[in-house]
Short mmCIF file of C-alpha atoms in Angstrom, two decimals:
data_model
loop_
_atom_site.label_atom_id
_atom_site.label_comp_id
_atom_site.label_asym_id
_atom_site.label_seq_id
_atom_site.Cartn_x
_atom_site.Cartn_y
_atom_site.Cartn_z
CA UNK A 1 -83.58 -17.41 40.75
CA UNK A 2 -80.40 -18.68 39.02
CA UNK A 3 -78.28 -21.01 40.96
CA UNK A 4 -75.11 -22.98 40.80
CA UNK A 5 -75.60 -26.79 40.19
CA UNK A 6 -73.25 -29.60 40.85
CA UNK A 7 -73.22 -33.26 39.86
CA UNK A 8 -72.97 -35.84 41.28
CA UNK A 9 -74.28 -35.15 44.85
CA UNK A 10 -72.32 -38.08 46.19
CA UNK A 11 -69.28 -39.94 44.85
CA UNK A 12 -67.67 -42.91 46.19
CA UNK A 13 -64.32 -44.05 44.68
CA UNK A 14 -61.34 -46.27 45.51
CA UNK A 15 -58.08 -44.78 46.39
CA UNK A 16 -55.99 -44.12 43.24
CA UNK A 17 -58.98 -43.69 40.94
CA UNK A 18 -59.73 -40.64 39.00
CA UNK A 19 -62.83 -38.57 39.68
CA UNK A 20 -64.32 -35.67 37.90
CA UNK A 21 -66.67 -33.26 39.69
CA UNK A 22 -68.91 -31.19 37.59
CA UNK A 23 -70.57 -27.65 38.19
CA UNK A 24 -72.65 -25.44 36.00
CA UNK A 25 -72.16 -21.91 37.35
CA UNK A 26 -74.64 -19.07 37.13
CA UNK A 27 -74.89 -18.31 33.41
CA UNK A 28 -73.65 -14.73 33.24
CA UNK A 29 -70.96 -15.11 35.93
CA UNK A 30 -67.36 -14.67 35.00
CA UNK A 31 -65.40 -16.01 38.12
CA UNK A 32 -65.54 -19.62 39.09
CA UNK A 33 -64.16 -21.20 42.27
CA UNK A 34 -63.69 -24.65 43.84
CA UNK A 35 -63.53 -25.06 47.67
CA UNK A 36 -63.55 -27.98 49.83
CA UNK A 37 -64.77 -28.79 53.37
CA UNK A 38 -63.48 -31.75 55.27
CA UNK A 39 -66.15 -32.96 57.59
CA UNK A 40 -66.23 -30.69 60.79
CA UNK A 41 -63.63 -28.33 59.47
CA UNK A 42 -63.78 -24.93 57.77
CA UNK A 43 -64.32 -24.21 54.04
CA UNK A 44 -60.93 -24.11 52.24
CA UNK A 45 -60.11 -22.40 48.90
CA UNK A 46 -58.72 -24.72 46.22
CA UNK A 47 -58.72 -22.75 42.92
CA UNK A 48 -60.12 -19.76 41.12
CA UNK A 49 -60.73 -19.50 37.32
CA UNK A 50 -61.27 -16.47 35.13
CA UNK A 51 -61.05 -15.89 31.40
CA UNK A 52 -60.37 -19.58 30.71
CA UNK A 53 -57.41 -19.88 33.02
CA UNK A 54 -56.50 -20.44 36.69
CA UNK A 55 -56.14 -17.11 38.42
CA UNK A 56 -55.07 -18.42 41.78
CA UNK A 57 -54.58 -21.68 43.56
CA UNK A 58 -53.95 -22.82 47.10
CA UNK A 59 -51.28 -25.12 48.25
CA UNK A 60 -53.86 -27.86 48.51
CA UNK A 61 -54.33 -27.71 44.65
CA UNK A 62 -51.37 -29.73 43.68
CA UNK A 63 -50.50 -31.57 40.53
CA UNK A 64 -53.29 -34.23 41.25
CA UNK A 65 -55.86 -31.61 40.58
CA UNK A 66 -57.01 -29.81 37.48
CA UNK A 67 -59.87 -27.68 36.34
CA UNK A 68 -61.46 -27.23 32.98
CA UNK A 69 -64.22 -25.18 31.38
CA UNK A 70 -64.88 -27.53 28.49
CA UNK A 71 -67.87 -26.10 26.74
CA UNK A 72 -68.70 -22.59 28.16
CA UNK A 73 -71.18 -23.74 30.66
CA UNK A 74 -69.68 -26.57 32.66
CA UNK A 75 -66.78 -26.25 35.13
CA UNK A 76 -65.04 -29.29 36.21
CA UNK A 77 -62.53 -30.43 38.92
CA UNK A 78 -60.52 -33.48 38.27
CA UNK A 79 -58.66 -35.36 40.81
CA UNK A 80 -56.24 -37.69 39.04
CA UNK A 81 -55.39 -40.24 41.71
CA UNK A 82 -57.51 -39.83 44.83
CA UNK A 83 -56.15 -40.23 48.21
CA UNK A 84 -58.05 -41.03 51.43
CA UNK A 85 -57.49 -37.48 52.66
CA UNK A 86 -59.30 -36.19 49.51
CA UNK A 87 -62.63 -37.25 51.15
CA UNK A 88 -64.67 -34.03 51.71
CA UNK A 89 -67.53 -31.89 50.41
CA UNK A 90 -66.37 -30.04 47.30
CA UNK A 91 -68.20 -26.80 46.59
CA UNK A 92 -68.26 -24.90 43.34
CA UNK A 93 -68.93 -21.25 43.41
CA UNK A 94 -69.44 -18.52 40.96
CA UNK A 95 -69.33 -14.69 41.05
CA UNK A 96 -70.52 -12.05 38.68
CA UNK A 97 -68.64 -9.29 36.80
CA UNK A 98 -65.83 -8.53 39.38
CA UNK A 99 -63.77 -10.69 41.51
CA UNK A 100 -65.12 -8.79 44.52
CA UNK A 101 -68.70 -9.73 43.72
CA UNK A 102 -70.52 -12.18 46.07
CA UNK A 103 -69.77 -15.76 45.49
CA UNK A 104 -72.72 -18.10 45.21
CA UNK A 105 -72.17 -21.76 46.13
CA UNK A 106 -73.48 -24.90 44.61
CA UNK A 107 -74.91 -27.73 46.81
CA UNK A 108 -71.70 -29.58 46.80
CA UNK A 109 -70.41 -33.06 45.81
CA UNK A 110 -69.64 -35.32 48.80
CA UNK A 111 -66.60 -37.37 47.88
CA UNK A 112 -65.74 -40.43 49.75
CA UNK A 113 -62.45 -42.18 48.99
CA UNK A 114 -62.12 -45.72 50.31
CA UNK B 1 -52.39 -13.82 55.31
CA UNK B 2 -55.63 -13.66 57.27
CA UNK B 3 -56.53 -14.75 60.77
CA UNK B 4 -60.30 -15.01 61.32
CA UNK B 5 -61.69 -15.82 64.74
CA UNK B 6 -65.35 -16.44 65.69
CA UNK B 7 -66.86 -18.35 68.55
CA UNK B 8 -67.26 -22.08 68.10
CA UNK B 9 -70.73 -22.45 69.42
CA UNK B 10 -73.62 -20.40 70.61
CA UNK B 11 -77.11 -21.18 72.05
CA UNK B 12 -80.03 -18.79 71.95
CA UNK B 13 -83.73 -18.96 72.57
CA UNK B 14 -86.44 -18.85 69.98
CA UNK B 15 -87.67 -15.24 69.56
CA UNK B 16 -84.53 -13.74 71.02
CA UNK B 17 -81.65 -11.81 69.54
CA UNK B 18 -78.16 -13.20 68.98
CA UNK B 19 -74.91 -11.52 68.05
CA UNK B 20 -72.17 -13.45 66.54
CA UNK B 21 -68.80 -11.81 66.49
CA UNK B 22 -65.93 -12.16 64.05
CA UNK B 23 -62.46 -10.61 64.28
CA UNK B 24 -59.93 -10.64 61.57
CA UNK B 25 -56.36 -9.62 60.82
CA UNK B 26 -55.55 -8.85 57.29
CA UNK B 27 -53.88 -6.45 54.92
CA UNK B 28 -55.59 -5.12 51.84
CA UNK B 29 -58.96 -5.75 53.16
CA UNK B 30 -61.70 -5.88 50.44
CA UNK B 31 -64.90 -7.05 52.10
CA UNK B 32 -66.38 -9.25 54.67
CA UNK B 33 -69.06 -11.78 53.91
CA UNK B 34 -71.42 -13.70 56.19
CA UNK B 35 -72.72 -17.13 55.04
CA UNK B 36 -75.22 -19.51 56.70
CA UNK B 37 -74.51 -23.24 56.45
CA UNK B 38 -76.94 -25.93 57.46
CA UNK B 39 -75.37 -29.24 58.23
CA UNK B 40 -74.43 -31.11 55.05
CA UNK B 41 -75.47 -28.20 52.80
CA UNK B 42 -73.74 -25.43 50.93
CA UNK B 43 -72.92 -21.97 52.51
CA UNK B 44 -75.75 -19.60 51.63
CA UNK B 45 -74.87 -15.85 51.17
CA UNK B 46 -76.33 -13.63 53.96
CA UNK B 47 -74.49 -10.36 53.84
CA UNK B 48 -71.59 -8.19 52.64
CA UNK B 49 -69.80 -5.31 54.30
CA UNK B 50 -66.96 -3.37 52.85
CA UNK B 51 -67.50 0.04 54.46
CA UNK B 52 -67.78 0.68 58.21
CA UNK B 53 -71.42 0.46 59.52
CA UNK B 54 -74.54 -1.59 59.72
CA UNK B 55 -76.15 -3.33 56.79
CA UNK B 56 -79.67 -4.50 57.50
CA UNK B 57 -81.53 -7.18 55.62
CA UNK B 58 -84.81 -8.25 57.29
CA UNK B 59 -84.13 -10.14 60.48
CA UNK B 60 -80.29 -10.23 59.70
CA UNK B 61 -78.03 -7.29 60.14
CA UNK B 62 -74.19 -7.19 59.90
CA UNK B 63 -71.86 -4.59 61.19
CA UNK B 64 -68.25 -3.87 60.28
CA UNK B 65 -65.46 -1.85 61.93
CA UNK B 66 -62.36 -1.84 59.57
CA UNK B 67 -60.18 -0.03 62.09
CA UNK B 68 -61.01 -2.65 64.76
CA UNK B 69 -60.92 -5.56 62.36
CA UNK B 70 -64.33 -6.53 63.71
CA UNK B 71 -67.70 -7.49 62.46
CA UNK B 72 -70.83 -9.04 63.88
CA UNK B 73 -73.96 -10.68 62.44
CA UNK B 74 -77.13 -9.85 64.37
CA UNK B 75 -80.08 -12.26 64.11
CA UNK B 76 -83.37 -10.98 65.42
CA UNK B 77 -86.66 -12.86 66.26
CA UNK B 78 -84.73 -16.17 66.22
CA UNK B 79 -86.50 -19.10 64.64
CA UNK B 80 -85.76 -22.79 65.00
CA UNK B 81 -84.66 -22.91 61.34
CA UNK B 82 -81.89 -20.37 62.17
CA UNK B 83 -80.05 -23.26 63.78
CA UNK B 84 -77.01 -23.54 61.58
CA UNK B 85 -73.39 -22.55 61.22
CA UNK B 86 -72.59 -18.94 60.48
CA UNK B 87 -69.42 -18.39 58.58
CA UNK B 88 -67.38 -15.21 58.50
CA UNK B 89 -65.32 -14.85 55.30
CA UNK B 90 -62.80 -12.12 54.48
CA UNK B 91 -61.59 -10.99 51.04
CA UNK B 92 -58.17 -9.61 50.84
CA UNK B 93 -57.59 -7.77 47.53
CA UNK B 94 -58.61 -10.01 44.69
CA UNK B 95 -57.83 -13.14 46.44
CA UNK B 96 -60.61 -15.71 47.04
CA UNK B 97 -62.56 -15.89 50.33
CA UNK B 98 -60.94 -17.03 53.39
CA UNK B 99 -63.40 -18.56 55.85
CA UNK B 100 -63.31 -18.76 59.64
CA UNK B 101 -64.19 -21.99 61.30
CA UNK B 102 -67.85 -20.93 61.66
CA UNK B 103 -70.15 -20.51 64.69
CA UNK B 104 -72.60 -23.21 65.33
CA UNK B 105 -75.85 -21.63 66.55
CA UNK B 106 -78.46 -23.70 68.31
CA UNK B 107 -81.90 -22.22 68.71
CA UNK B 108 -83.85 -23.78 71.56
CA UNK B 109 -87.50 -23.43 72.51
#
């Protein structure tokens, strides 16, 4: 069964450093998302991506964040200058042919900012 | 915006039935999803309701009443592996999912 994959599973970085989190969505899906979950808190939407552009973003997704689909299979989230409060699980999700389709989540990247 | 409420924690006995409720307030409702999340893992899709009524999928069922802004997830024949958080998430129009805080279910022997 196709699944969303993410790398790395864990990332430790120093405050102020740039990180890139990678995702490979399910191959025939058209809608891509990043969510984050701070430990013990709820899953929060960051950004959605469709047709090679951002379709929606939350107030969390400020100028320090960017997304890219560089090669038709990978979907990346970049944090330019990490802050302590960026420490969280970051989940990538993808959905099929319509934005109302079920979103399937990847296993997540645990980001720790020291 | 959306306001999604679900109980924080529940405990149930192996083999029993448990019902996890979710209430929401939204405009432009376009579907309600239930996900299961084991600690440290990704949310896993369980069910989707967009019309009123009951959707059954094996040991899991989900019910929706749009007029009441209410859904529940019913888990039958509970197993120890069902111990997890259960996340209610609502879609409003074409916006992304908005998640509740989740209900942590503990299944005891």
